[in-house]
Coordinates of C-alpha atoms in Angstrom, one line a residue:
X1202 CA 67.9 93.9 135.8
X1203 CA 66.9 91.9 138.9
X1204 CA 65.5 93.4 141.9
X1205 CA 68.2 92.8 144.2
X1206 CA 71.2 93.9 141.5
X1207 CA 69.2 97.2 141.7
X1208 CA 69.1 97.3 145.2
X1209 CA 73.2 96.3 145.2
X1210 CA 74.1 99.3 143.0
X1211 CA 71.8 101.7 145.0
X1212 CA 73.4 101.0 147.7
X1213 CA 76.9 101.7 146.3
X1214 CA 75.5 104.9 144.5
X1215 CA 74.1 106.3 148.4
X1216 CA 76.9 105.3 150.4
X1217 CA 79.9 106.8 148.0
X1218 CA 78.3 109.9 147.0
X1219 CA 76.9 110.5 150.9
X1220 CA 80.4 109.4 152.4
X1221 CA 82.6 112.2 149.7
X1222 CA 79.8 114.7 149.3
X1223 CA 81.4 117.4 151.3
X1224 CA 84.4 116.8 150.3
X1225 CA 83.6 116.8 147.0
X1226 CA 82.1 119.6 147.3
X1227 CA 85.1 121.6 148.4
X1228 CA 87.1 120.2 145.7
X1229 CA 84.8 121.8 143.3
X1230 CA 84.5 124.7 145.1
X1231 CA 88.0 125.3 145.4
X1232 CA 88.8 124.0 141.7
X1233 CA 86.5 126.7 140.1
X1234 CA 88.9 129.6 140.6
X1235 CA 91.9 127.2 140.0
X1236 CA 90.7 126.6 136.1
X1237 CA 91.3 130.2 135.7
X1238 CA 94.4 130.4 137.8
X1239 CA 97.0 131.9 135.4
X1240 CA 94.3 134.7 134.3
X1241 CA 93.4 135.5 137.6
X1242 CA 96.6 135.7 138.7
X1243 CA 97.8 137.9 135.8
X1244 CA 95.2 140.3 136.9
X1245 CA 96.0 140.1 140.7
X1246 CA 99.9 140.2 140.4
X1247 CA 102.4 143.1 139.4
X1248 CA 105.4 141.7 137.1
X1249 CA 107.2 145.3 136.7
X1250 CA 110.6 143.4 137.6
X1251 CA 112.9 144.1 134.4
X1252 CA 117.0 142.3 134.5
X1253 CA 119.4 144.4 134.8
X1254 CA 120.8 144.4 131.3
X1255 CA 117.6 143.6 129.2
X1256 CA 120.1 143.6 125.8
X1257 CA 123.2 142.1 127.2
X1258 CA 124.5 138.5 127.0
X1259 CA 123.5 136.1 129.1
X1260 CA 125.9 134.4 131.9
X1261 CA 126.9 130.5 131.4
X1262 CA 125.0 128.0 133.5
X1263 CA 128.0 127.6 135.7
X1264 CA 128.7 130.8 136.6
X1265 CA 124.7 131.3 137.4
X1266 CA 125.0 128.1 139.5
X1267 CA 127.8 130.0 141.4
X1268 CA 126.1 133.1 142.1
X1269 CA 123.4 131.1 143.3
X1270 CA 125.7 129.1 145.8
X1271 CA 127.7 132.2 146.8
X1272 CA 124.2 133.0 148.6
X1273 CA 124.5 129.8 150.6
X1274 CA 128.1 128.7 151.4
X1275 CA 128.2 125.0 152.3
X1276 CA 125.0 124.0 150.7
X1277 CA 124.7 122.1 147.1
X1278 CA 123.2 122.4 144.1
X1279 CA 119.5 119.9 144.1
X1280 CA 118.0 121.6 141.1
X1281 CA 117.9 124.3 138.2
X1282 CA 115.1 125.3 136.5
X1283 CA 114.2 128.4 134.1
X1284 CA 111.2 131.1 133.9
X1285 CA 109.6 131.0 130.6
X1286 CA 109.1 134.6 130.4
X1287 CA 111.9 136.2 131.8
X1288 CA 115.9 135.9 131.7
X1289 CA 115.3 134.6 135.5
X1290 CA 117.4 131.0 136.7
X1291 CA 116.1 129.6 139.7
X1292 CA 119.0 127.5 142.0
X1293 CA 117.6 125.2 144.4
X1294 CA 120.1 124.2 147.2
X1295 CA 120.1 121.9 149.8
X1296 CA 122.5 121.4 153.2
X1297 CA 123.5 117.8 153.0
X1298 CA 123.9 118.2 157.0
X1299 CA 120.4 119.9 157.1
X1300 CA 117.2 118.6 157.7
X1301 CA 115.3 116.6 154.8
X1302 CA 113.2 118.6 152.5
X1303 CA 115.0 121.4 153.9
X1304 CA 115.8 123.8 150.4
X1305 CA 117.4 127.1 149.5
X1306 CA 115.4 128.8 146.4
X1307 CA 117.6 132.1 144.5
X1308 CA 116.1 133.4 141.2
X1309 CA 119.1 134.6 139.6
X1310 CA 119.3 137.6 136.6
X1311 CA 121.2 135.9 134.1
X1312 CA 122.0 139.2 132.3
X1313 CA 124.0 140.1 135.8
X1314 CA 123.9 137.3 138.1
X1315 CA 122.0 139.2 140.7
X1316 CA 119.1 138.3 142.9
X1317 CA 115.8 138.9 141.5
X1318 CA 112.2 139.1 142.8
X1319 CA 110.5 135.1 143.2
X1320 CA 107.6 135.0 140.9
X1321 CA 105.2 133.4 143.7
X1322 CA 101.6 132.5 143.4
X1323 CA 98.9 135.3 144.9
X1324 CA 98.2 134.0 148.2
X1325 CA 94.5 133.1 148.1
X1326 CA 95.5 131.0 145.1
X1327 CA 98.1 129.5 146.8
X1328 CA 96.0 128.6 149.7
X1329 CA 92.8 126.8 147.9
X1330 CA 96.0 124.9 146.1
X1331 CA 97.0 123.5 148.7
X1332 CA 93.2 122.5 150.1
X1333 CA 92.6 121.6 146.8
X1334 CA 95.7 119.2 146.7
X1335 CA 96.5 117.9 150.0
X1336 CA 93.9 119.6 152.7
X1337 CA 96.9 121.2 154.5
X1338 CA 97.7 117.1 155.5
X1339 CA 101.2 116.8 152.8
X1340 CA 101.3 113.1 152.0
X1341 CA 98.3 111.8 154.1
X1342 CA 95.9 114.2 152.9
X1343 CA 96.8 113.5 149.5
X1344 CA 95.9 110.0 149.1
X1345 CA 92.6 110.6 151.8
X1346 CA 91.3 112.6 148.5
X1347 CA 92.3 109.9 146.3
X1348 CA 90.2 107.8 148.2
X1349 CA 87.5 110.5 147.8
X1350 CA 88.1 110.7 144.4
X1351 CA 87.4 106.8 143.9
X1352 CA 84.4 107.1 145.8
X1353 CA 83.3 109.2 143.0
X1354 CA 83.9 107.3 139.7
X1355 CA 82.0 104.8 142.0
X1356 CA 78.9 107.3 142.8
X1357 CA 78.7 107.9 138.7
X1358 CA 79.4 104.4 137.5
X1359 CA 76.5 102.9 139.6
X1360 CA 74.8 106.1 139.0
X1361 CA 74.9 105.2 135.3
X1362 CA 73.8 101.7 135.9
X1363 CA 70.4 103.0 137.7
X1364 CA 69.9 105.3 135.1
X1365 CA 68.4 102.9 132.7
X1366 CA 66.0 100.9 135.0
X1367 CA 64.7 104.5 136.5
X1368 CA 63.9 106.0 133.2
X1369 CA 62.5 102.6 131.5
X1370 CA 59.2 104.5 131.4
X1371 CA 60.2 107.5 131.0
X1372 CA 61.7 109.3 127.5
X1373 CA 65.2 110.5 128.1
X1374 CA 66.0 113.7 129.6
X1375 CA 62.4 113.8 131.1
X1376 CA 62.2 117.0 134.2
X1377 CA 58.5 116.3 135.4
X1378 CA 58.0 120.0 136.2
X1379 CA 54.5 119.7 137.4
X1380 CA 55.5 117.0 140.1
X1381 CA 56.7 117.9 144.0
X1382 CA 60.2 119.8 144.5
X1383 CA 61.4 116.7 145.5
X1384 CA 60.5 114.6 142.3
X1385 CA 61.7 117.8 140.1
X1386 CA 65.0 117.9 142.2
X1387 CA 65.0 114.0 141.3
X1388 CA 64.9 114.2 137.3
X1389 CA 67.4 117.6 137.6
X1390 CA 69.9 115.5 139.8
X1391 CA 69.6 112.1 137.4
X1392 CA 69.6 114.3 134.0
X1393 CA 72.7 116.4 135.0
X1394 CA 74.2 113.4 136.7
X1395 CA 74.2 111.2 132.9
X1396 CA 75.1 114.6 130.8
X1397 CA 77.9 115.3 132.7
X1398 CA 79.2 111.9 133.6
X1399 CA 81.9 111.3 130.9
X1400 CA 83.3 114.7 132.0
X1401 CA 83.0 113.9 136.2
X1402 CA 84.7 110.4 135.2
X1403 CA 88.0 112.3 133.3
X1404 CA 88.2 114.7 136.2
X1405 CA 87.9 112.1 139.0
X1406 CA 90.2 109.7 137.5
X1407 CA 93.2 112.1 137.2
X1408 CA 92.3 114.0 140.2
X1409 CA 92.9 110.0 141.5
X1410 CA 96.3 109.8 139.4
X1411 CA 97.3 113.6 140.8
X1412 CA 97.4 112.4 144.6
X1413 CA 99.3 109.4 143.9
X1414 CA 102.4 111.6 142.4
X1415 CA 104.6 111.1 145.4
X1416 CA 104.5 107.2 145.4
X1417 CA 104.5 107.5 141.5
X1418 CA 107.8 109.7 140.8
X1419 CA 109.7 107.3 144.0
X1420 CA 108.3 104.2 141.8
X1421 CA 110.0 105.5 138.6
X1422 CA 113.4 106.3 140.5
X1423 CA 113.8 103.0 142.3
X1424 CA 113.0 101.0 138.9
X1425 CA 113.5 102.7 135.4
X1426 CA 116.2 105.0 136.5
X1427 CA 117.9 103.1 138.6
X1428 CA 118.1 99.9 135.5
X1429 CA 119.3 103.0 133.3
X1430 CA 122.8 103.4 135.6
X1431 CA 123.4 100.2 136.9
X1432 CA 126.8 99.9 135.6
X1433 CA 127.7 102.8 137.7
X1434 CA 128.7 101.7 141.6
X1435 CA 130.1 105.4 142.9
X1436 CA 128.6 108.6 142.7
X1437 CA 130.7 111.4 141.2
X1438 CA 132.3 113.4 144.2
X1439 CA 130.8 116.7 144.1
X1440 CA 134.3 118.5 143.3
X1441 CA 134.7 116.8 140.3
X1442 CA 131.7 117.1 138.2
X1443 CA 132.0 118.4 134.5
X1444 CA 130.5 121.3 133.5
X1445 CA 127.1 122.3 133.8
X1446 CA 126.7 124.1 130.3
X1447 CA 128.3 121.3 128.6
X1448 CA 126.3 118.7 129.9
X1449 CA 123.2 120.7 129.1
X1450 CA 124.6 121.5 125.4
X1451 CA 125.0 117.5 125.4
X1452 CA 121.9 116.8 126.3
X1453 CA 120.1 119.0 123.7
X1454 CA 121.9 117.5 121.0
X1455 CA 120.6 114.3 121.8
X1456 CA 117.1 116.0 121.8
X1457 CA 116.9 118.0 119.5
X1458 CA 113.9 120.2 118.7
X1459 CA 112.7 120.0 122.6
X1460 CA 112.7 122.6 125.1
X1461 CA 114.8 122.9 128.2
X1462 CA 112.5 122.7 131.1
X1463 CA 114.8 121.9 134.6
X1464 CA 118.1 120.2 135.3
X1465 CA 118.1 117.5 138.8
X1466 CA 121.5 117.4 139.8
X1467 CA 123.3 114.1 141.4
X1468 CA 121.5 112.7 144.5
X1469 CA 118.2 114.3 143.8
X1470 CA 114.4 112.9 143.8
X1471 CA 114.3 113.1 140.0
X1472 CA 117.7 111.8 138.9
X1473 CA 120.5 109.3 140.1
X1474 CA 123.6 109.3 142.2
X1475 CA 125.7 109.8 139.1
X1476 CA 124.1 112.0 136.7
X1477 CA 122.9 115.2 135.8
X1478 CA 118.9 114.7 134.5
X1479 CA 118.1 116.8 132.0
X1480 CA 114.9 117.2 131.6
X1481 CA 113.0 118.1 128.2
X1482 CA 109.4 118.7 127.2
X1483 CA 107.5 119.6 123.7
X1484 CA 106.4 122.5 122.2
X1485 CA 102.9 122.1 121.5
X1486 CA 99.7 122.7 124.1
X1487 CA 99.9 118.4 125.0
X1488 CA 103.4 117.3 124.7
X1489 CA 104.4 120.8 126.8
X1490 CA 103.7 118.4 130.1
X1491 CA 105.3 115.4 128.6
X1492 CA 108.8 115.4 130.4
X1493 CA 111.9 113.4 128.4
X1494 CA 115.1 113.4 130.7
X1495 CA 118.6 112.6 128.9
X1496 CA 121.3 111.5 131.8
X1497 CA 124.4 113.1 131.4
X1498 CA 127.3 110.9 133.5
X1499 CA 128.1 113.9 136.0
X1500 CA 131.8 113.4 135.5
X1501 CA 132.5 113.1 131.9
X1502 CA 129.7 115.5 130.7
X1503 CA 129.0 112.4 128.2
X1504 CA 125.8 111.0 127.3
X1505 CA 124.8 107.9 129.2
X1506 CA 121.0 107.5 128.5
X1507 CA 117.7 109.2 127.5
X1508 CA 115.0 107.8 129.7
X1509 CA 111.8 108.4 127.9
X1510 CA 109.2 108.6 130.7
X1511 CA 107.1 104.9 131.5
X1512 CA 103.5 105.2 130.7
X1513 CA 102.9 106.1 134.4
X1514 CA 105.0 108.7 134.7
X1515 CA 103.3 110.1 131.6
X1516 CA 99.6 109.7 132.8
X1517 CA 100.8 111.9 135.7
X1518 CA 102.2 114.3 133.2
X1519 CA 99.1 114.5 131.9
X1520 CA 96.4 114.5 134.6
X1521 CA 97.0 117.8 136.2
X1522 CA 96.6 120.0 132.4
X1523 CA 93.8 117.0 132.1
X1524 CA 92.4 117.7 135.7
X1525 CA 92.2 121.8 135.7
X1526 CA 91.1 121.7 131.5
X1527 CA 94.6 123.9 131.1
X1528 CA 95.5 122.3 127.5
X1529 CA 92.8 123.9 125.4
X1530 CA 92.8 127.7 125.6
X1531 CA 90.2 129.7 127.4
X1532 CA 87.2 128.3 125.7
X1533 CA 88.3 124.9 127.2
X1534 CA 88.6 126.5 130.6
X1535 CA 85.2 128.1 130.5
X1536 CA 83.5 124.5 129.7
X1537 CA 85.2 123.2 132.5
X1538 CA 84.0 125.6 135.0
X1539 CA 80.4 125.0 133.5
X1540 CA 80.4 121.5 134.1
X1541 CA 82.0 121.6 137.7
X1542 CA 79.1 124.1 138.7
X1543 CA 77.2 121.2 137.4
X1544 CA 78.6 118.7 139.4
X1545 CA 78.0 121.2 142.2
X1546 CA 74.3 121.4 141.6
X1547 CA 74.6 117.8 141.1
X1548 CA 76.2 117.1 144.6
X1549 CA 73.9 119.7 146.7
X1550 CA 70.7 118.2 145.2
X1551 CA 71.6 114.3 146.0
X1552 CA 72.7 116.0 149.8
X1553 CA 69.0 117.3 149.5
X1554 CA 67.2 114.4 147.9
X1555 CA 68.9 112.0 151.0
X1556 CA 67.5 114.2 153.5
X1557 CA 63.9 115.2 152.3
X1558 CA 63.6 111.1 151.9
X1559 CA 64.3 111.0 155.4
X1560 CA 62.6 113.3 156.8
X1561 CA 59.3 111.9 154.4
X1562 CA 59.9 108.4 156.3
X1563 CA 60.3 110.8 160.0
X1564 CA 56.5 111.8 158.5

């Protein structure tokens, strides 16, 4: 390699990793406890809640859909979803005269149709969510640690690229313990850096695909479902819609064998102006985050399309399970937190090799 390619990709490899090191940093920091967020939150939350009538039928959609509504009188039905562990269904409701992004949330018992308790995240996971995802910023944050994260896959890929001229007289892996701090610091930095660089690469690129969700899922609605319905011109007025239990029992016969995740109802992010979207997703540890919506025309209850998911709404599905190692089991979880302490050691010494070569050129 030429003298002045090396010097090309050095500079690339300072300048991204100095301009996202702290930043990086905090996303490793935060995402540590985050891998283990369903354990640690098992331990830190109490789920003594039991329904009402623990061996008694369960209500029709509709009639929990009216309970729901019966909270908020004048609002509408946005979405539906269902807790995997409990006979709890959570209506989401929305003022059409409100302010945007303005929702009503009820879990509803559907052994009795009463209210019962939210099953919220423990607040200090909550909060290192929400640095981890958007730095308190919504939108704008987002896509600033996007940016970080491409700074990243650009630290490693030229990272790699220097790998091979610096260790061209040097066997592989070599620590030269008996050298200065800064030269041991140097072959620990460089020898994680190549070991773990597969692994940094998976988790920066979907940590890249997880902040771009919001332009994603609005992609997906203004182009593949929109070309599903376009032979429908009116929406279904909202007093006229066909039942909620028989578009759902509709929509599992045309996917059969899948499980019943949420339902979007007409006018919402995730469906159309003229459907109910139900949405589907598989039973084992992968296709559980692969979503498959059938569209139910919202005033015939019939069929009108399933919409299997474009390849970029899937790479979305995937990339969060993909991002936090929560696919795998525990033993998966535990090798991810090993290699982001890693990448933390990683980060820390380049921070520390910049600034001991400064202060050597200061000398």
């Amino acid at each position: 390699m030429k003298t002045r390619t090396i010097r090309a990709w050095s500079w690339t490899h300072k300048w991204s990793s100095l301009v996202s090191t702290l930043f990086l940093l905090m996303l490793c920091v935060t995402g540590l406890p985050l891998v283990f967020t369903h354990e640690i939150e098992e331990v830190l939350l109490e789920q003594a809640w039991v329904p009402a009538n623990p061996d008694g039928p369960l209500l029709s959609l509709d009639a929990v859909l009216a309970a729901g509504l019966a909270l908020h009188p004048g609002e509408v039905p946005a979405f539906m979803s269902f807790d995997e562990d409990r006979p709890v269904v959570n209506v989401t409701s929305v003022d059409p005269n409100g302010p945007a992004g303005a929702y009503s949330f009820e879990p509803i018992d559907q052994t009795s149709g009463s209210v019962a308790p939210p099953v919220a995240g423990h607040p200090v996971m909550e909060f290192l969510l929400q640095l981890h995802t958007d730095l308190f910023l919504g939108l704008p944050g987002m896509l600033f640690l996007g940016l970080m994260g491409l700074m990243l896959v650009a630290a490693v890929v030229s990272g790699i690229v220097l790998y091979a001229p610096f260790m061209r007289r040097l066997p592989f892996g070599t620590v030269r313990a008996s050298k200065p701090a800064r030269t041991r610091w140097l072959d620990y930095h460089n020898l994680l850096g190549v070991v773990t660089a597969a692994w940094v690469l998976v988790v920066g690129t979907t940590g890249v695909v997880n902040t771009l969700a919001t332009p994603i899922l609005a992609y997906w609605k203004s182009t593949a479902l929109k070309e599903l319905t376009a032979a429908y011109d009116t929406p279904a007025p909202t007093g006229e819609r066909a039942s909620l239990d028989a578009a759902v029992e509709r929509a599992k016969q045309a996917l059969p064998g899948m499980k019943l995740q949420f339902v979007a109802f007409p006018g919402t992010d995730y469906s159309t102006d003229h459907h109910y979207a139900v949405f589907f997703h598989g039973g084992t540890p992968l296709t559980t985050h692969l979503l498959t919506p059938a569209l139910i025309d919202a005033r015939t209850g019939e069929l009108a399309a399933v919409a299997p998911t474009p390849w970029y709404v899937k790479a979305l599905s995937l990339s969060k399970p993909l991002h936090f190692g929560d696919y795998g089991g525990i033993w998966l979880k535990i090798l991810w937190a090993v290699l982001d302490v890693a990448t933390i050691v990683i980060l820390v010494s380049g921070l520390y090799l910049w600034l001991a070569k400064g202060r050597r050129r200061r000398q």
